CSV table of N, CA and C and ligand atoms in Angstrom, one decimal:
chain,number,residue,atom,x,y,z
A,1,UNK,N,0.8,-1.2,0.0
A,1,UNK,CA,0.0,0.0,0.0
A,1,UNK,C,0.9,1.2,0.0
A,2,UNK,N,1.9,1.2,0.8
A,2,UNK,CA,2.8,2.3,0.9
A,2,UNK,C,3.4,2.6,-0.5
A,3,UNK,N,3.8,1.6,-1.1
A,3,UNK,CA,4.5,1.7,-2.5
A,3,UNK,C,3.5,2.3,-3.5
A,4,UNK,N,2.2,1.9,-3.4
A,4,UNK,CA,1.2,2.4,-4.3
A,4,UNK,C,1.1,3.9,-4.2
A,5,UNK,N,1.2,4.4,-2.9
A,5,UNK,CA,1.0,5.8,-2.7
A,5,UNK,C,2.1,6.6,-3.3
A,6,UNK,N,3.4,6.1,-3.1
A,6,UNK,CA,4.5,6.8,-3.7
A,6,UNK,C,4.4,6.8,-5.2
A,7,UNK,N,3.9,5.7,-5.8
A,7,UNK,CA,3.8,5.6,-7.2
A,7,UNK,C,2.8,6.7,-7.7
A,8,UNK,N,1.7,6.9,-7.0
A,8,UNK,CA,0.7,7.9,-7.4
A,8,UNK,C,1.3,9.3,-7.3
A,9,UNK,N,2.1,9.5,-6.3
A,9,UNK,CA,2.7,10.8,-6.1
A,9,UNK,C,3.6,11.1,-7.3
A,10,UNK,N,4.4,10.1,-7.7
A,10,UNK,CA,5.3,10.2,-8.8
A,10,UNK,C,4.6,10.6,-10.1
A,11,UNK,N,3.4,10.0,-10.2
A,11,UNK,CA,2.6,10.3,-11.4
A,11,UNK,C,1.7,11.6,-11.3
A,12,UNK,N,2.3,12.6,-10.6
A,12,UNK,CA,1.6,13.8,-10.4
A,12,UNK,C,1.5,14.6,-11.6
A,13,UNK,N,0.5,14.4,-12.4
A,13,UNK,CA,0.4,15.1,-13.7
A,13,UNK,C,-0.1,16.6,-13.5
A,14,UNK,N,0.4,17.5,-14.3
A,14,UNK,CA,-0.1,18.8,-14.2
A,14,UNK,C,-1.6,18.9,-14.8
A,15,UNK,N,-2.3,19.9,-14.4
A,15,UNK,CA,-3.7,20.0,-14.9
A,15,UNK,C,-3.7,20.0,-16.5
A,16,UNK,N,-2.7,20.6,-17.1
A,16,UNK,CA,-2.6,20.7,-18.6
A,16,UNK,C,-2.6,19.3,-19.1
A,17,UNK,N,-1.8,18.4,-18.5
A,17,UNK,CA,-1.7,17.1,-19.0
A,17,UNK,C,-3.1,16.4,-18.9
A,18,UNK,N,-3.7,16.5,-17.8
A,18,UNK,CA,-5.0,15.8,-17.5
A,18,UNK,C,-6.1,16.4,-18.5
A,19,UNK,N,-6.1,17.7,-18.7
A,19,UNK,CA,-7.1,18.3,-19.6
A,19,UNK,C,-6.9,17.8,-21.0
A,20,UNK,N,-5.6,17.7,-21.4
A,20,UNK,CA,-5.3,17.3,-22.8
A,20,UNK,C,-5.7,15.8,-23.0
A,21,UNK,N,-5.4,15.0,-21.9
A,21,UNK,CA,-5.7,13.6,-22.0
A,21,UNK,C,-7.3,13.4,-22.1
A,22,UNK,N,-8.0,14.3,-21.4
A,22,UNK,CA,-9.4,14.1,-21.4
A,22,UNK,C,-10.1,14.6,-22.6
A,23,UNK,N,-9.5,15.7,-23.2
A,23,UNK,CA,-10.1,16.2,-24.5
A,23,UNK,C,-9.0,16.5,-25.5
A,24,UNK,N,-8.4,15.5,-26.1
A,24,UNK,CA,-7.4,15.7,-27.1
A,24,UNK,C,-8.0,16.3,-28.3
A,25,UNK,N,-7.2,17.1,-29.1
A,25,UNK,CA,-7.7,17.7,-30.2
A,25,UNK,C,-7.3,17.1,-31.6
A,26,UNK,N,-6.3,16.2,-31.5
A,26,UNK,CA,-5.9,15.7,-32.8
A,26,UNK,C,-5.8,14.2,-32.9
A,27,UNK,N,-6.7,13.5,-32.1
A,27,UNK,CA,-6.7,12.1,-32.1
A,27,UNK,C,-7.6,11.6,-33.3
A,28,UNK,N,-7.1,10.5,-33.9
A,28,UNK,CA,-8.0,9.9,-34.9
A,28,UNK,C,-7.2,9.7,-36.2
A,29,UNK,N,-8.0,9.3,-37.2
A,29,UNK,CA,-7.6,9.0,-38.6
A,29,UNK,C,-7.5,10.3,-39.4
A,30,UNK,N,-6.4,10.4,-40.2
A,30,UNK,CA,-6.3,11.5,-41.1
A,30,UNK,C,-6.4,10.9,-42.5
A,31,UNK,N,-7.5,11.1,-43.1
A,31,UNK,CA,-7.8,10.4,-44.4
A,31,UNK,C,-6.9,10.8,-45.5
A,32,UNK,N,-6.6,12.1,-45.5
A,32,UNK,CA,-5.8,12.6,-46.7
A,32,UNK,C,-4.2,12.7,-46.3
A,33,UNK,N,-3.8,11.8,-45.4
A,33,UNK,CA,-2.4,11.8,-45.0
A,33,UNK,C,-1.5,11.5,-46.1
A,34,UNK,N,-0.4,12.1,-46.2
A,34,UNK,CA,0.7,11.7,-47.2
A,34,UNK,C,2.0,11.3,-46.6
A,35,UNK,N,1.9,11.2,-45.2
A,35,UNK,CA,3.1,10.6,-44.5
A,35,UNK,C,2.6,10.1,-43.2
A,36,UNK,N,3.1,8.9,-42.9
A,36,UNK,CA,2.7,8.2,-41.6
A,36,UNK,C,3.9,7.6,-40.9
A,37,UNK,N,4.0,7.7,-39.6
A,37,UNK,CA,5.1,7.2,-38.9
A,37,UNK,C,4.6,6.5,-37.6
A,38,UNK,N,4.9,5.2,-37.4
A,38,UNK,CA,4.5,4.5,-36.3
A,38,UNK,C,5.6,4.1,-35.4
A,39,UNK,N,5.5,4.3,-34.1
A,39,UNK,CA,6.5,3.8,-33.2
A,39,UNK,C,5.9,3.1,-32.0
A,40,UNK,N,6.7,2.3,-31.4
A,40,UNK,CA,6.3,1.7,-30.2
A,40,UNK,C,7.4,1.6,-29.2
A,41,UNK,N,7.1,1.5,-27.9
A,41,UNK,CA,8.1,1.3,-26.9
A,41,UNK,C,7.9,-0.1,-26.3
A,42,UNK,N,8.9,-0.9,-26.5
A,42,UNK,CA,8.7,-2.3,-26.1
A,42,UNK,C,8.7,-2.5,-24.6
A,43,UNK,N,9.3,-1.5,-23.9
A,43,UNK,CA,9.3,-1.5,-22.4
A,43,UNK,C,7.9,-1.3,-21.8
A,44,UNK,N,7.2,-0.2,-22.2
A,44,UNK,CA,5.9,0.1,-21.7
A,44,UNK,C,4.8,-0.5,-22.5
A,45,UNK,N,5.1,-0.8,-23.8
A,45,UNK,CA,4.1,-1.4,-24.7
A,45,UNK,C,3.2,-0.4,-25.4
A,46,UNK,N,3.5,0.9,-25.2
A,46,UNK,CA,2.8,1.9,-25.8
A,46,UNK,C,3.1,2.0,-27.3
A,47,UNK,N,2.0,2.3,-28.1
A,47,UNK,CA,2.2,2.4,-29.6
A,47,UNK,C,1.5,3.7,-30.1
A,48,UNK,N,2.1,4.3,-31.0
A,48,UNK,CA,1.4,5.5,-31.6
A,48,UNK,C,1.7,5.7,-33.1
A,49,UNK,N,0.8,6.2,-33.8
A,49,UNK,CA,1.0,6.5,-35.2
A,49,UNK,C,0.6,7.9,-35.5
A,50,UNK,N,1.5,8.7,-36.0
A,50,UNK,CA,1.3,10.0,-36.4
A,50,UNK,C,1.1,10.1,-37.9
A,51,UNK,N,0.1,10.8,-38.4
A,51,UNK,CA,-0.2,11.0,-39.8
A,51,UNK,C,-0.2,12.5,-40.1
A,52,UNK,N,0.5,12.8,-41.2
A,52,UNK,CA,0.6,14.2,-41.6
A,52,UNK,C,0.0,14.4,-43.0
A,53,UNK,N,-0.5,15.6,-43.2
A,53,UNK,CA,-0.8,16.0,-44.6
A,53,UNK,C,0.0,17.2,-44.9
A,54,UNK,N,0.9,17.1,-45.9
A,54,UNK,CA,1.8,18.1,-46.3
A,54,UNK,C,1.3,18.7,-47.7
A,55,UNK,N,1.3,20.0,-47.7
A,55,UNK,CA,1.0,20.8,-48.9
A,55,UNK,C,2.0,21.9,-49.1
A,56,UNK,N,2.7,22.0,-50.2
A,56,UNK,CA,3.7,23.0,-50.4
A,56,UNK,C,4.7,23.1,-49.3
A,57,UNK,N,5.1,21.9,-48.9
A,57,UNK,CA,6.2,21.9,-47.8
A,57,UNK,C,5.7,22.3,-46.4
A,58,UNK,N,4.4,22.5,-46.3
A,58,UNK,CA,3.9,22.8,-44.9
A,58,UNK,C,2.9,21.7,-44.4
A,59,UNK,N,3.1,21.4,-43.2
A,59,UNK,CA,2.2,20.4,-42.5
A,59,UNK,C,0.8,21.1,-42.3
A,60,UNK,N,-0.2,20.8,-43.1
A,60,UNK,CA,-1.4,21.5,-42.9
A,60,UNK,C,-2.4,20.8,-42.0
A,61,UNK,N,-2.1,19.5,-41.7
A,61,UNK,CA,-2.9,18.8,-40.7
A,61,UNK,C,-2.1,17.6,-40.2
A,62,UNK,N,-2.4,17.2,-39.0
A,62,UNK,CA,-1.7,16.1,-38.4
A,62,UNK,C,-2.7,15.5,-37.3
A,63,UNK,N,-2.7,14.2,-37.3
A,63,UNK,CA,-3.5,13.4,-36.4
A,63,UNK,C,-2.7,12.3,-35.8
A,64,UNK,N,-3.1,11.8,-34.7
A,64,UNK,CA,-2.4,10.7,-34.1
A,64,UNK,C,-3.4,9.6,-33.5
A,65,UNK,N,-3.0,8.4,-33.6
A,65,UNK,CA,-3.7,7.3,-33.0
A,65,UNK,C,-2.7,6.8,-31.9
A,66,UNK,N,-3.1,6.8,-30.7
A,66,UNK,CA,-2.2,6.5,-29.6
A,66,UNK,C,-2.9,5.4,-28.7
A,67,UNK,N,-2.2,4.4,-28.5
A,67,UNK,CA,-2.5,3.3,-27.6
A,67,UNK,C,-1.5,3.4,-26.4
A,68,UNK,N,-1.8,4.1,-25.4
A,68,UNK,CA,-0.8,4.2,-24.3
A,68,UNK,C,-1.3,4.9,-23.1
A,69,UNK,N,-0.3,5.4,-22.3
A,69,UNK,CA,-0.6,6.0,-21.1
A,69,UNK,C,-1.1,7.4,-21.2
A,70,UNK,N,-1.4,8.0,-20.1
A,70,UNK,CA,-1.9,9.4,-20.0
A,70,UNK,C,-0.9,10.3,-20.7
A,71,UNK,N,0.3,10.2,-20.4
A,71,UNK,CA,1.4,11.0,-20.9
A,71,UNK,C,1.5,10.8,-22.4
A,72,UNK,N,1.5,9.6,-22.9
A,72,UNK,CA,1.6,9.3,-24.3
A,72,UNK,C,0.5,9.9,-25.1
A,73,UNK,N,-0.7,9.9,-24.6
A,73,UNK,CA,-1.9,10.5,-25.3
A,73,UNK,C,-1.7,12.0,-25.3
A,74,UNK,N,-1.4,12.6,-24.2
A,74,UNK,CA,-1.4,14.1,-24.2
A,74,UNK,C,-0.2,14.6,-24.9
A,75,UNK,N,1.0,13.9,-24.8
A,75,UNK,CA,2.1,14.5,-25.6
A,75,UNK,C,2.0,14.3,-27.1
A,76,UNK,N,1.4,13.2,-27.5
A,76,UNK,CA,1.3,13.0,-28.9
A,76,UNK,C,0.3,13.9,-29.5
A,77,UNK,N,-0.7,14.3,-28.8
A,77,UNK,CA,-1.7,15.3,-29.2
A,77,UNK,C,-1.0,16.6,-29.3
A,78,UNK,N,-0.1,17.0,-28.4
A,78,UNK,CA,0.6,18.2,-28.4
A,78,UNK,C,1.6,18.2,-29.6
A,79,UNK,N,2.2,17.1,-29.9
A,79,UNK,CA,3.2,17.0,-31.1
A,79,UNK,C,2.4,17.4,-32.3
A,80,UNK,N,1.2,16.9,-32.5
A,80,UNK,CA,0.4,17.3,-33.7
A,80,UNK,C,0.2,18.8,-33.7
A,81,UNK,N,-0.3,19.3,-32.6
A,81,UNK,CA,-0.5,20.7,-32.5
A,81,UNK,C,0.7,21.6,-32.9
A,82,UNK,N,1.8,21.2,-32.4
A,82,UNK,CA,3.1,21.9,-32.7
A,82,UNK,C,3.4,21.8,-34.2
A,83,UNK,N,3.1,20.7,-34.7
A,83,UNK,CA,3.6,20.4,-36.1
A,83,UNK,C,2.7,21.2,-37.1
A,84,UNK,N,1.4,21.3,-36.8
A,84,UNK,CA,0.5,21.9,-37.8
A,84,UNK,C,0.9,23.4,-38.1
A,85,UNK,N,1.0,23.7,-39.3
A,85,UNK,CA,1.4,25.1,-39.7
A,85,UNK,C,2.9,25.3,-39.9
A,86,UNK,N,3.6,24.3,-39.6
A,86,UNK,CA,5.1,24.4,-39.7
A,86,UNK,C,5.5,23.8,-41.0
A,87,UNK,N,6.6,24.3,-41.6
A,87,UNK,CA,7.3,23.7,-42.7
A,87,UNK,C,7.8,22.4,-42.2
A,88,UNK,N,8.1,21.4,-43.1
A,88,UNK,CA,8.6,20.1,-42.6
A,88,UNK,C,10.0,20.3,-42.0
A,89,UNK,N,10.8,21.3,-42.5
A,89,UNK,CA,12.1,21.6,-41.9
A,89,UNK,C,11.9,22.1,-40.4
A,90,UNK,N,11.0,23.0,-40.2
A,90,UNK,CA,10.8,23.5,-38.8
A,90,UNK,C,10.2,22.4,-37.9
A,91,UNK,N,9.3,21.6,-38.5
A,91,UNK,CA,8.7,20.5,-37.6
A,91,UNK,C,9.8,19.5,-37.2
A,92,UNK,N,10.8,19.3,-38.0
A,92,UNK,CA,11.9,18.4,-37.6
A,92,UNK,C,12.7,19.0,-36.5
A,93,UNK,N,12.6,20.2,-36.2
A,93,UNK,CA,13.4,20.9,-35.1
A,93,UNK,C,12.6,20.9,-33.8
A,94,UNK,N,11.3,20.4,-33.8
A,94,UNK,CA,10.6,20.4,-32.5
A,94,UNK,C,11.3,19.5,-31.6
A,95,UNK,N,11.4,20.0,-30.3
A,95,UNK,CA,12.1,19.2,-29.3
A,95,UNK,C,11.2,18.7,-28.2
A,96,UNK,N,11.8,17.8,-27.5
A,96,UNK,CA,11.1,17.2,-26.3
A,96,UNK,C,10.7,18.4,-25.3
A,97,UNK,N,11.6,19.4,-25.2
A,97,UNK,CA,11.4,20.5,-24.3
A,97,UNK,C,10.2,21.3,-24.8
A,98,UNK,N,10.0,21.4,-26.1
A,98,UNK,CA,8.8,22.2,-26.6
A,98,UNK,C,7.6,21.5,-26.2
A,99,UNK,N,7.6,20.2,-26.3
A,99,UNK,CA,6.4,19.3,-26.0
A,99,UNK,C,6.1,19.4,-24.5
A,100,UNK,N,7.1,19.2,-23.7
A,100,UNK,CA,6.9,19.2,-22.2
A,100,UNK,C,6.5,20.6,-21.8
A,101,UNK,N,7.0,21.7,-22.3
A,101,UNK,CA,6.6,23.0,-21.8
A,101,UNK,C,5.2,23.4,-22.2
A,102,UNK,N,4.7,22.8,-23.2
A,102,UNK,CA,3.2,23.0,-23.6
A,102,UNK,C,2.3,22.4,-22.5
A,103,UNK,N,2.8,21.4,-21.8
A,103,UNK,CA,2.1,20.7,-20.8
A,103,UNK,C,2.6,21.1,-19.4
A,104,UNK,N,3.3,22.2,-19.4
A,104,UNK,CA,3.9,22.7,-18.1
A,104,UNK,C,5.1,21.8,-17.6
A,105,UNK,N,4.7,20.6,-17.4
A,105,UNK,CA,5.8,19.7,-16.9
A,105,UNK,C,5.3,18.2,-17.1
A,106,UNK,N,6.2,17.3,-17.0
A,106,UNK,CA,5.9,15.9,-17.0
A,106,UNK,C,6.7,15.2,-15.9
A,107,UNK,N,6.1,14.2,-15.2
A,107,UNK,CA,6.9,13.4,-14.3
A,107,UNK,C,8.2,12.9,-15.0
A,108,UNK,N,9.3,12.9,-14.4
A,108,UNK,CA,10.6,12.5,-15.1
A,108,UNK,C,10.5,11.1,-15.8
A,109,UNK,N,9.8,10.2,-15.2
A,109,UNK,CA,9.7,8.9,-15.8
A,109,UNK,C,8.7,8.8,-17.0
A,110,UNK,N,8.1,10.0,-17.2
A,110,UNK,CA,7.2,10.0,-18.3
A,110,UNK,C,7.7,10.8,-19.5
A,111,UNK,N,8.9,11.3,-19.4
A,111,UNK,CA,9.5,12.1,-20.4
A,111,UNK,C,9.6,11.2,-21.7
A,112,UNK,N,10.0,10.0,-21.6
A,112,UNK,CA,10.1,9.1,-22.7
A,112,UNK,C,8.9,9.1,-23.6
A,113,UNK,N,7.7,9.3,-23.0
A,113,UNK,CA,6.4,9.3,-23.8
A,113,UNK,C,6.4,10.4,-24.7
A,114,UNK,N,7.0,11.6,-24.3
A,114,UNK,CA,7.0,12.7,-25.3
A,114,UNK,C,7.9,12.5,-26.4
A,115,UNK,N,9.0,11.7,-26.2
A,115,UNK,CA,9.9,11.4,-27.3
A,115,UNK,C,9.3,10.5,-28.3
A,116,UNK,N,8.4,9.6,-27.8
A,116,UNK,CA,7.8,8.7,-28.7
A,116,UNK,C,6.9,9.4,-29.7
A,117,UNK,N,6.2,10.4,-29.3
A,117,UNK,CA,5.4,11.2,-30.3
A,117,UNK,C,6.3,11.9,-31.2
A,118,UNK,N,7.4,12.5,-30.8
A,118,UNK,CA,8.3,13.2,-31.7
A,118,UNK,C,8.9,12.2,-32.7
A,119,UNK,N,9.3,11.0,-32.2
A,119,UNK,CA,9.8,10.0,-33.1
A,119,UNK,C,8.8,9.6,-34.2
A,120,UNK,N,7.6,9.5,-33.8
A,120,UNK,CA,6.5,9.2,-34.8
A,120,UNK,C,6.4,10.3,-35.8
A,121,UNK,N,6.4,11.6,-35.3
A,121,UNK,CA,6.3,12.7,-36.3
A,121,UNK,C,7.5,12.6,-37.2
A,122,UNK,N,8.7,12.4,-36.7
A,122,UNK,CA,9.9,12.4,-37.6
A,122,UNK,C,9.8,11.3,-38.6
A,123,UNK,N,9.3,10.1,-38.2
A,123,UNK,CA,9.1,9.0,-39.1
A,123,UNK,C,8.1,9.4,-40.2
A,124,UNK,N,7.1,10.1,-39.8
A,124,UNK,CA,6.0,10.5,-40.8
A,124,UNK,C,6.6,11.4,-41.8
A,125,UNK,N,7.5,12.4,-41.3
A,125,UNK,CA,8.1,13.3,-42.2
A,125,UNK,C,9.1,12.6,-43.2
A,126,UNK,N,9.8,11.6,-42.6
A,126,UNK,CA,10.7,10.9,-43.5
A,126,UNK,C,9.9,10.1,-44.6
A,127,UNK,N,8.8,9.5,-44.1
A,127,UNK,CA,8.0,8.7,-45.1
A,127,UNK,C,7.5,9.7,-46.2
A,128,UNK,N,7.1,10.9,-45.8
A,128,UNK,CA,6.6,11.9,-46.8
A,128,UNK,C,7.8,12.2,-47.8
A,129,UNK,N,8.9,12.5,-47.2
A,129,UNK,CA,10.1,12.8,-48.0
A,129,UNK,C,10.5,11.8,-49.0
A,130,UNK,N,10.4,10.5,-48.6
A,130,UNK,CA,10.7,9.4,-49.4
A,130,UNK,C,9.8,9.4,-50.7
A,131,UNK,N,8.6,9.7,-50.5
A,131,UNK,CA,7.6,9.6,-51.5
A,131,UNK,C,7.6,10.8,-52.5
A,132,UNK,N,8.1,12.0,-51.9
A,132,UNK,CA,7.9,13.2,-52.7
A,132,UNK,C,9.3,13.8,-53.1
B,1,FES,FE1,5.5,4.5,-22.2
B,1,FES,FE2,4.0,6.5,-21.7
B,1,FES,S1,4.6,4.9,-20.3
B,1,FES,S2,4.7,6.0,-23.6
């Protein structure tokens, strides 16, 4: 019981994380996607796929399908938000710190979740580049 309590304490998510988790803005299928990137973390078992729609070198839309923890869902949603409106070059420069600061903060053991979303975005961009 003691251990459970400390675990909960560690998973002290900011309100921004919880809000985002409860009402994500970019979850789902992107029918007109022209680049997709899927990543998984074998340790936690979380999987996500980011899909982007690029027009004239700009990411005009992005959506994600995430099967994972609270942090995975909220960070991957933020990754889409940060990517939309950016050129593919600028989207490649989005950092883990950009994602985390949008959510104010993340518990240290949840930082890898934000990296997963970025990896998926970067894979989606490479897939787009290969085709175009
Ligand atoms: Fe692995 Fe969140 S615990 S992505």
